[in-house]
Coordinates of C-alpha atoms in Angstrom, one line a residue:
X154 CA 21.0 -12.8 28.4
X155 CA 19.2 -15.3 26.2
X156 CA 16.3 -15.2 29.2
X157 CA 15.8 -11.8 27.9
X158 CA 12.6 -11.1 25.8
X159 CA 13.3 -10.2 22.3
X160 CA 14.0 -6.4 21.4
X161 CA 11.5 -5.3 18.8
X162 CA 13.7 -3.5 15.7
X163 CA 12.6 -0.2 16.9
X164 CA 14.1 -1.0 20.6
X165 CA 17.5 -2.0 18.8
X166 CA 17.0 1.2 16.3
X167 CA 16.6 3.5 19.4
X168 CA 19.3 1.6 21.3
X169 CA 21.6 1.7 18.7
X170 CA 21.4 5.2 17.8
X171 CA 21.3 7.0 21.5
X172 CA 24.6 4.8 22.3
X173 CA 26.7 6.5 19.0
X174 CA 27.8 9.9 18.0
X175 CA 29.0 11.3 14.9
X176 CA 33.1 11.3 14.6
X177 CA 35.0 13.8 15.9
X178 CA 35.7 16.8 13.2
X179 CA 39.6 16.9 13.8
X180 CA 39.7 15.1 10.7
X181 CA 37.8 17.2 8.0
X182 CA 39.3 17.3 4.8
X183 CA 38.7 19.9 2.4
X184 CA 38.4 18.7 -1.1
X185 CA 37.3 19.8 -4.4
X186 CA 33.8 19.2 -6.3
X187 CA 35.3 16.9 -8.3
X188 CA 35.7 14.4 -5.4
X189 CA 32.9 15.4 -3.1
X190 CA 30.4 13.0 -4.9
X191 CA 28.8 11.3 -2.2
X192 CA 30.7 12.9 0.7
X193 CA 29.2 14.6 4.3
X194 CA 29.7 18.4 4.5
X195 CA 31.3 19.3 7.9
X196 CA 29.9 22.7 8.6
X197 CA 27.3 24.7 7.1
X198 CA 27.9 26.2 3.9
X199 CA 27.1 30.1 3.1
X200 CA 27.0 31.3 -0.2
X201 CA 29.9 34.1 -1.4
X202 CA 27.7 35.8 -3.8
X203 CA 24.5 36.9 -5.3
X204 CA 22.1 34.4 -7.1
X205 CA 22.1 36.2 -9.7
X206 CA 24.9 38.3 -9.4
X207 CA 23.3 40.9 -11.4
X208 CA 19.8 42.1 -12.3
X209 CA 19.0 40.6 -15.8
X210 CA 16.1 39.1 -17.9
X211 CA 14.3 36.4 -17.6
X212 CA 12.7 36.0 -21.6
X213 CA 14.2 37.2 -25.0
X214 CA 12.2 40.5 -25.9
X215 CA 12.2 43.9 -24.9
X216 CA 13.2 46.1 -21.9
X217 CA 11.4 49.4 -21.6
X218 CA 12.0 52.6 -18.7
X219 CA 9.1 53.1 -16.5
X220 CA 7.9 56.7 -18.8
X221 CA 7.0 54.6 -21.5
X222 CA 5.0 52.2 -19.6
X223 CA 2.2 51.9 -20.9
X224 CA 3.2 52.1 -24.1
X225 CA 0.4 52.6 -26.5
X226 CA 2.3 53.1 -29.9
X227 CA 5.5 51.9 -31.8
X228 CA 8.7 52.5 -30.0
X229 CA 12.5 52.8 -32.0
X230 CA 14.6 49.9 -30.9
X231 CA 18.0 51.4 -30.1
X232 CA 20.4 48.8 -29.9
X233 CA 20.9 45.1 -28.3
X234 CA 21.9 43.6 -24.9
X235 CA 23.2 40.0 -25.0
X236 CA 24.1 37.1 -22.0
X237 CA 27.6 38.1 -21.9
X238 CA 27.8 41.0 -23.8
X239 CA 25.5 44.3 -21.7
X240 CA 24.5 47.0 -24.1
X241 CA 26.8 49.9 -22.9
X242 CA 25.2 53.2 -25.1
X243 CA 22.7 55.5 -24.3
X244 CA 19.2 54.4 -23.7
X245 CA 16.9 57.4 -24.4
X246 CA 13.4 57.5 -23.3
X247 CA 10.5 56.9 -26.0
X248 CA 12.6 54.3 -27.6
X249 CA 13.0 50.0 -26.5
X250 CA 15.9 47.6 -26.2
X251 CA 16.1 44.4 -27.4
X252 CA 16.8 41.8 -25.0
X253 CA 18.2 38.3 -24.8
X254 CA 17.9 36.1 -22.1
X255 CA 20.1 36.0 -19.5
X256 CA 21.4 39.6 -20.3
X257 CA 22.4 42.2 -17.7
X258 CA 19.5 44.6 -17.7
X259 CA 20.1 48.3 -17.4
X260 CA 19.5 50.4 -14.1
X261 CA 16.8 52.6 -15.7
X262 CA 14.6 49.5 -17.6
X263 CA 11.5 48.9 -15.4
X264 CA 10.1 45.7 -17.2
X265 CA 10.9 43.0 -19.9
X266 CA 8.3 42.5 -22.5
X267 CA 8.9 38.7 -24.3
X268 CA 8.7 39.2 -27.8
X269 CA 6.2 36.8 -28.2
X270 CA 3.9 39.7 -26.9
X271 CA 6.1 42.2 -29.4
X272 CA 5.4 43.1 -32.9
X273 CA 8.2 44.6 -34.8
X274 CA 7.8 46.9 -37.9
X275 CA 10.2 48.9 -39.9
X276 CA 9.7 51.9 -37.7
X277 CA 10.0 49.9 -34.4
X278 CA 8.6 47.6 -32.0
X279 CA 4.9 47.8 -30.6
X280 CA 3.3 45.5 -27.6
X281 CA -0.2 43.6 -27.8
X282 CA -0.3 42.7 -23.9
X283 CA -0.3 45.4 -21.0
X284 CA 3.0 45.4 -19.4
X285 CA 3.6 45.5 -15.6
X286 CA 6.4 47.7 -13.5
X287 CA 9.3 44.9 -12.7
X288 CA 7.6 42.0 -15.6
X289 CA 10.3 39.4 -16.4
X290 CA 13.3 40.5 -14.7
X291 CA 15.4 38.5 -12.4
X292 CA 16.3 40.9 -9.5
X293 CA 19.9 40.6 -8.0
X294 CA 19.6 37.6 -4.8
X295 CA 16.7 37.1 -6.2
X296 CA 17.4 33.3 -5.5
X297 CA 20.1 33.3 -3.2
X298 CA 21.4 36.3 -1.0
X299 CA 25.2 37.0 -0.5
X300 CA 25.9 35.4 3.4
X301 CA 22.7 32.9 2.6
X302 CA 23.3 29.0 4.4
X303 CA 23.1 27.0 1.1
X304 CA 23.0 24.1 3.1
X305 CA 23.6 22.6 6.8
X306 CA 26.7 20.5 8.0
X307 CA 25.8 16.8 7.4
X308 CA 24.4 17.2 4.3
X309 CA 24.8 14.5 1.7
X310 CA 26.8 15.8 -1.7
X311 CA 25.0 14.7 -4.7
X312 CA 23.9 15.7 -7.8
X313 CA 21.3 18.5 -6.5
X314 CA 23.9 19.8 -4.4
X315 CA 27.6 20.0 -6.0
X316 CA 26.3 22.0 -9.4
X317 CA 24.8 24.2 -7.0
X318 CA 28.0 24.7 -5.0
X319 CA 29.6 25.2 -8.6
X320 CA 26.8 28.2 -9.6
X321 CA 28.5 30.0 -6.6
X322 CA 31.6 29.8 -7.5
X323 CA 32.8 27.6 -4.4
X324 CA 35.5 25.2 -5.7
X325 CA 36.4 23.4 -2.6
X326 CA 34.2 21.8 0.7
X327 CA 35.2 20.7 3.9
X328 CA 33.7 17.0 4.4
X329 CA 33.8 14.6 7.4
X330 CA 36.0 11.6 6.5
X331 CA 34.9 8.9 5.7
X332 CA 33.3 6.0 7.9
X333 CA 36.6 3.2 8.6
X334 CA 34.7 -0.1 8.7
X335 CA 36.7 -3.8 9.2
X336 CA 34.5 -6.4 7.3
X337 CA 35.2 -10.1 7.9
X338 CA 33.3 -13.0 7.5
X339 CA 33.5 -16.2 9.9
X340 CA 33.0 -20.2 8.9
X341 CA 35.2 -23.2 8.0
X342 CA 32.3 -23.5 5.0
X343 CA 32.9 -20.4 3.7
X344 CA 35.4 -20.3 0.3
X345 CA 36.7 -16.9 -2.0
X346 CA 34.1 -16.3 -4.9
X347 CA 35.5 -18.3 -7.9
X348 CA 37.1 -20.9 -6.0
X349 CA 36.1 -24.2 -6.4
X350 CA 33.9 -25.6 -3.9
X351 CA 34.3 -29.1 -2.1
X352 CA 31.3 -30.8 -0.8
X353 CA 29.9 -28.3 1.9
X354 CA 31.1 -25.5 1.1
X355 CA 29.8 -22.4 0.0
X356 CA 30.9 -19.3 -1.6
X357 CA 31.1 -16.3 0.8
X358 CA 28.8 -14.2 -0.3
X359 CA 27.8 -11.7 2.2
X360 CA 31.1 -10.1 2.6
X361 CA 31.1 -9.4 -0.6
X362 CA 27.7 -7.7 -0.6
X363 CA 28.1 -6.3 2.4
X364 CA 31.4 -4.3 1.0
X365 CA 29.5 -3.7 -2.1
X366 CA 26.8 -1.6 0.5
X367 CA 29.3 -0.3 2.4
X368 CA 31.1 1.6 -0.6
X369 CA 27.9 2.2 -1.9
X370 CA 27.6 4.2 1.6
X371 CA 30.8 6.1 1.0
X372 CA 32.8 4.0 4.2
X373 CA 36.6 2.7 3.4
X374 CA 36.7 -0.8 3.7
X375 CA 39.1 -2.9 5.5
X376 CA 38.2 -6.2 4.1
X377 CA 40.1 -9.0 6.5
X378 CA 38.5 -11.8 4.3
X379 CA 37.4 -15.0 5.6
X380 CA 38.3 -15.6 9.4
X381 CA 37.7 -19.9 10.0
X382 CA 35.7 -21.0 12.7
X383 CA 39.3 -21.0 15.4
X384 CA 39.7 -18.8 18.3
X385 CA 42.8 -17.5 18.2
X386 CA 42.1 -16.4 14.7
X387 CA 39.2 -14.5 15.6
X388 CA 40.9 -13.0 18.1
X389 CA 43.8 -11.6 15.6
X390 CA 40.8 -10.6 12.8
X391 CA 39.8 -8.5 16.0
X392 CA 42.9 -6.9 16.8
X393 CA 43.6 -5.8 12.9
X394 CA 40.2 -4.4 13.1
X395 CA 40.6 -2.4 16.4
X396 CA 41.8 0.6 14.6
X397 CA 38.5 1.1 12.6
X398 CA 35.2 3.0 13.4
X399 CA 33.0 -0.1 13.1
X400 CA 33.9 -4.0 12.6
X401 CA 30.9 -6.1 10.9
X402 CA 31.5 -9.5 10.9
X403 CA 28.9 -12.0 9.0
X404 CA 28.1 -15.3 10.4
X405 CA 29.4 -16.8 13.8
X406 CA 26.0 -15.0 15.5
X407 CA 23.4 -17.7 15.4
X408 CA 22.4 -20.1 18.3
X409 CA 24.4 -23.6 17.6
X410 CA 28.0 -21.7 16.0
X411 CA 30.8 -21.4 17.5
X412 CA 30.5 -18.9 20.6
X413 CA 33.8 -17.3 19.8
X414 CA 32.4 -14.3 18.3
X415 CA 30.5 -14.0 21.5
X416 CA 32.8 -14.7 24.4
X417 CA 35.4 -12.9 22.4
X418 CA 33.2 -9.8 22.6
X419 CA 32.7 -10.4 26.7
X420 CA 36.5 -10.7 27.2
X421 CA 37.8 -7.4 25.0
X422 CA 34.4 -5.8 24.7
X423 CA 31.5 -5.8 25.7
X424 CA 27.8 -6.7 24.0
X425 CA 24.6 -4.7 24.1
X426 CA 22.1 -7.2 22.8
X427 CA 22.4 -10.3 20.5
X428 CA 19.1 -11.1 19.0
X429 CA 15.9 -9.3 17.7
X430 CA 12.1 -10.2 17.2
X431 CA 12.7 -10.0 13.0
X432 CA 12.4 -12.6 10.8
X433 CA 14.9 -12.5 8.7
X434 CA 17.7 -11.5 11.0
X435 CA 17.0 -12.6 14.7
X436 CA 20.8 -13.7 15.2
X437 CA 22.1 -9.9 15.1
X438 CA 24.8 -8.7 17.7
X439 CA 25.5 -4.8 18.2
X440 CA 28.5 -4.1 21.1
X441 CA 31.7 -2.1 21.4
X442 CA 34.6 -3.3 20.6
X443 CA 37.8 -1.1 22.1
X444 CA 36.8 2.3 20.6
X445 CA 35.2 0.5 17.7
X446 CA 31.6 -0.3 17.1
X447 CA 30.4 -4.0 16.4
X448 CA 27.5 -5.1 14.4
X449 CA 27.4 -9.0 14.4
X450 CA 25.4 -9.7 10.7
X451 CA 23.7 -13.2 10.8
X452 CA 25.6 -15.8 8.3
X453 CA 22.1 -16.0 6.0
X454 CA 22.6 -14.3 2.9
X455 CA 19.1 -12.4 3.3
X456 CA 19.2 -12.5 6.6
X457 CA 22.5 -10.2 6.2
X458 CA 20.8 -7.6 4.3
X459 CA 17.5 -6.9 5.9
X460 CA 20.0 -6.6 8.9
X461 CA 22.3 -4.7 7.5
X462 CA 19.6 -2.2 5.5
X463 CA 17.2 -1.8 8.6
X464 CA 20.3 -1.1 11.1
X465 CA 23.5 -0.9 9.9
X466 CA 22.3 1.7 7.2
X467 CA 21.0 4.2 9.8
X468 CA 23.9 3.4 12.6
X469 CA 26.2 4.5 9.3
X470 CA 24.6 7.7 8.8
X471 CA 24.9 8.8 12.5
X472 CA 28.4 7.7 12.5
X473 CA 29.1 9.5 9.7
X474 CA 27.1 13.0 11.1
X475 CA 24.8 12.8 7.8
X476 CA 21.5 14.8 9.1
X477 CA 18.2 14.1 7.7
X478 CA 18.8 10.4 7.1
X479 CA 15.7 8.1 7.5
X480 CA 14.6 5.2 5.6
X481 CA 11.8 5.5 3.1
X482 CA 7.9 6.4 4.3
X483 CA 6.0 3.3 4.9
X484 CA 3.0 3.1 2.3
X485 CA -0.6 0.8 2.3
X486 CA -0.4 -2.0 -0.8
X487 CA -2.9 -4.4 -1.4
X488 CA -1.6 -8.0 -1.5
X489 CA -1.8 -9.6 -5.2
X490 CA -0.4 -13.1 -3.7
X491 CA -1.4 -15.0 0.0
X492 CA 1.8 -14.3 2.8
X493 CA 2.3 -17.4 4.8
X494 CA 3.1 -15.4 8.1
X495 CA 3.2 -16.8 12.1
X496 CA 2.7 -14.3 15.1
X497 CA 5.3 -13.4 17.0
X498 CA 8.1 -11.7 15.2
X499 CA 8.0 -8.7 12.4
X500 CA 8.8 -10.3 9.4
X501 CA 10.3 -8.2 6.3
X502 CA 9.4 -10.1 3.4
X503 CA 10.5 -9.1 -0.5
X504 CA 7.6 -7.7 -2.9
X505 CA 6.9 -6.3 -6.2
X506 CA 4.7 -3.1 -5.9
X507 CA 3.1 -1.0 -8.6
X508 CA 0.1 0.9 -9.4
X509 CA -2.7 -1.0 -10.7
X510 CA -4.9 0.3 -13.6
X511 CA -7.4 2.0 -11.0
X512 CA -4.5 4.0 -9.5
X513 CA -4.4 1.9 -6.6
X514 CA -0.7 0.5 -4.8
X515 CA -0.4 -2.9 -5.1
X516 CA 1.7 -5.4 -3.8
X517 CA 3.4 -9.5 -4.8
X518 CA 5.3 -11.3 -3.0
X519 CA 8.4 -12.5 -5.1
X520 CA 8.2 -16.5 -3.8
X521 CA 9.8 -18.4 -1.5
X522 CA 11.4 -16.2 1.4
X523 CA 13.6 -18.1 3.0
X524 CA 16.9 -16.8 4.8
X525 CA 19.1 -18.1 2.1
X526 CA 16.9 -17.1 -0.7
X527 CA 18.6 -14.1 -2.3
X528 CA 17.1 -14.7 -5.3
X529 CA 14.2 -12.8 -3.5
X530 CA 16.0 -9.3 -3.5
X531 CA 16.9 -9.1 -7.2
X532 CA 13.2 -9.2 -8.3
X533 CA 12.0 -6.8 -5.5
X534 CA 11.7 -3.0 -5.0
X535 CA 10.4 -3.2 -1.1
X536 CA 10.2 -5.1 1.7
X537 CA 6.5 -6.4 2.5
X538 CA 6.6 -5.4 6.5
X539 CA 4.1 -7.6 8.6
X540 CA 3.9 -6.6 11.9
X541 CA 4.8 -9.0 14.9
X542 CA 1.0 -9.6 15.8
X543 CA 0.0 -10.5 12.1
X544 CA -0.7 -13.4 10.8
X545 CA -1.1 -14.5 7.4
X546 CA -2.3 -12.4 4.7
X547 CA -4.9 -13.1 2.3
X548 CA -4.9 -11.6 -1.6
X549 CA -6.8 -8.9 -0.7
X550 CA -5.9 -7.7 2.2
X551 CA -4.2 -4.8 3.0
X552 CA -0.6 -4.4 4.0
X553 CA 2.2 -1.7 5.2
X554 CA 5.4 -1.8 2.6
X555 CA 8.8 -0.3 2.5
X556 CA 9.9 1.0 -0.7
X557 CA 14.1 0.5 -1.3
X558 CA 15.9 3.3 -1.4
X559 CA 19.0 3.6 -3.6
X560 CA 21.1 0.9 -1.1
X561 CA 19.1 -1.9 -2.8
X562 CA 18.0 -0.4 -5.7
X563 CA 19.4 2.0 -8.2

């Protein structure tokens, strides 16, 4: 296997991808908006009503009946319809009715004139703009029609969307549950954040940001800690996490650690690649586990996320039947800084982009880009993408970058 030329991220994408399908819907849950921040719908949702339920005016003014339009002299104003509160009397011709947004308007008014176009007098109400059959009234459906699909299964619930459910009265929504994921992390180096640290050790940092991207993600984490460099341990992390959807370990990947994660995955699994042609993350493992899904993260603390965004992110949302997913439209920048870059493997390096003074996207890198730099992600908003081929990059020169999305950056 390592004989085997190096897949190309959009190989391991596509591989990834065409091998999963969403989970089964046997175990929907129907909840209420008030918990359905950040959930998948499971089936399409139709709307139970009118949007608006009613004809009714789009402007505080007046409503006039189609014989007295046009109306060329002052007209009586017989009474008032409010939001809330319809006028119920009689409405005779030759006279107008005031009008507040929002009210119900009545079957025989053929326009809405806004009283900014209105001048009132003791006698009445006259207009000072022509007035058209149908002017400023919101028709019944007008935005959404009784039986309408509001929106598709696998739609993300957010802020756009659950006020929306809420206009229509709909209370509850059936969701897909959420994504089970085991998380464990693998090294004899590794220690809890906030203990004290011994001479070569390190505090175990990706699991924790890892979790923090997977709740972030809406998946329920089953967080098996740190697993030491022993094989029989390994071997019990993986039987805890045989129950889940997807197990990601971090670490225990690269070439020169301890092959347990490896052979452990040939003898109870089985592994569909190991490594990729990116820079950071070319130790990255995707295989099955049982009925479980494995993503192998690289022990590198950037190395983990690029991994983790550039995969693990998408392989979520198809788990997790979210439709629509994709990661952020690629845009042209124009370097501010020199990119130290070699041929041969696409290399997602961290950058500052804005809009310069002449309107045009710019990009910096934010320093040193090593694996273990993290310090590189909190002052970016993209990744600088350099294609395998490239090399390096003068100030100047033009470049593709990635914009976060909301993982990365709120």
């Amino acid at each position: 296997m390592s004989s085997s030329p190096l897949l190309t991220l959009e190989q391991a994408l596509e591989k990834m991808l065409s091998h999963v399908s969403p989970l089964s819907n046997e175990h929907n849950q129907t909840i209420s908006l008030t918990q359905a921040m950040g959930r998948i719908s499971a089936t399409a949702i139709v709307s139970p009503v009118n949007v608006p339920p009613f004809d009714n005016s789009a402007m505080d003014g007046y409503a006039l009946q189609a014989v007295d339009i046009p109306s060329n002299g002052t007209l009586p104003v017989i009474g008032t319809a409010f939001a809330g509160r319809p006028y119920s009397g009689e409405w005779p011709s030759g006279t107008a009715l005031r009008i507040m947004t929002g009210a119900p308007v009545p079957t025989s008014a053929a326009a809405v004139i806004m009283q900014e176009q209105a001048e009132t007098t003791d006698q009445g109400v006259r207009f000072v703009a022509p007035v058209a059959i149908g002017q400023n009234i919101r028709r019944i459906g007008d935005d959404i029609h009784l039986g309408d699909k509001v929106f598709e299964a696998g739609r993300l619930l957010g802020i756009a969307e659950l006020p929306m459910l809420a206009s229509l009265g709909i209370a509850e929504v059936e969701v897909t549950r959420r994504l089970k994921v085991a998380l464990f992390s693998t090294g004899d180096e590794l220690q809890p954040i906030g203990a004290a640290l011994a001479e070569g050790q390190i505090h175990d940092t990706n699991r924790f940001a890892v979790r923090l991207m997977l709740e972030q993600l809406g998946c329920e984490v089953l967080d098996l800690g740190i697993i030491p460099d022993d094989a029989d341990a390994l071997r019990q992390a993986f039987s805890q996490a045989a129950a889940a959807d997807l197990i990601i370990t971090s670490g225990g990947v690269s070439v020169g650690e301890a092959d347990y994660t490896k052979s452990i995955l040939e003898e109870r699994g089985e592994i569909n690649f190991w490594k990729l042609a990116i820079k950071p993350g070319k130790p990255f493992a995707f295989g099955r586990m049982g009925s479980a899904w494995f993503c192998g993260l690289p022990g590198n603390p950037v190395s983990a996320a690029v991994t983790f965004y550039q995969l693990v992110q998408p392989l979520i949302a198809r788990l997790s039947g979210r439709q629509g997913w994709h990661l952020p439209t690629r845009l042209r920048a124009r370097a501010l800084t020199p990119l130290k870059k070699q041929p041969g493997r696409m290399d997602f390096q961290r950058g500052i982009f804005h809009r310069n003074e002449r309107d045009e996207m710019v990009v910096a890198s934010t320093g040193h880009q090593g694996s273990h730099v993290f310090s590189s992600f909190s002052a970016a908003n993209c990744f600088i993408v350099l294609a395998a081929e490239q090399g390096p990059v003068k100030a100047g020169d033009w470049v593709e970058i990635e914009p976060f999305n909301p993982l990365l950056q709120q």
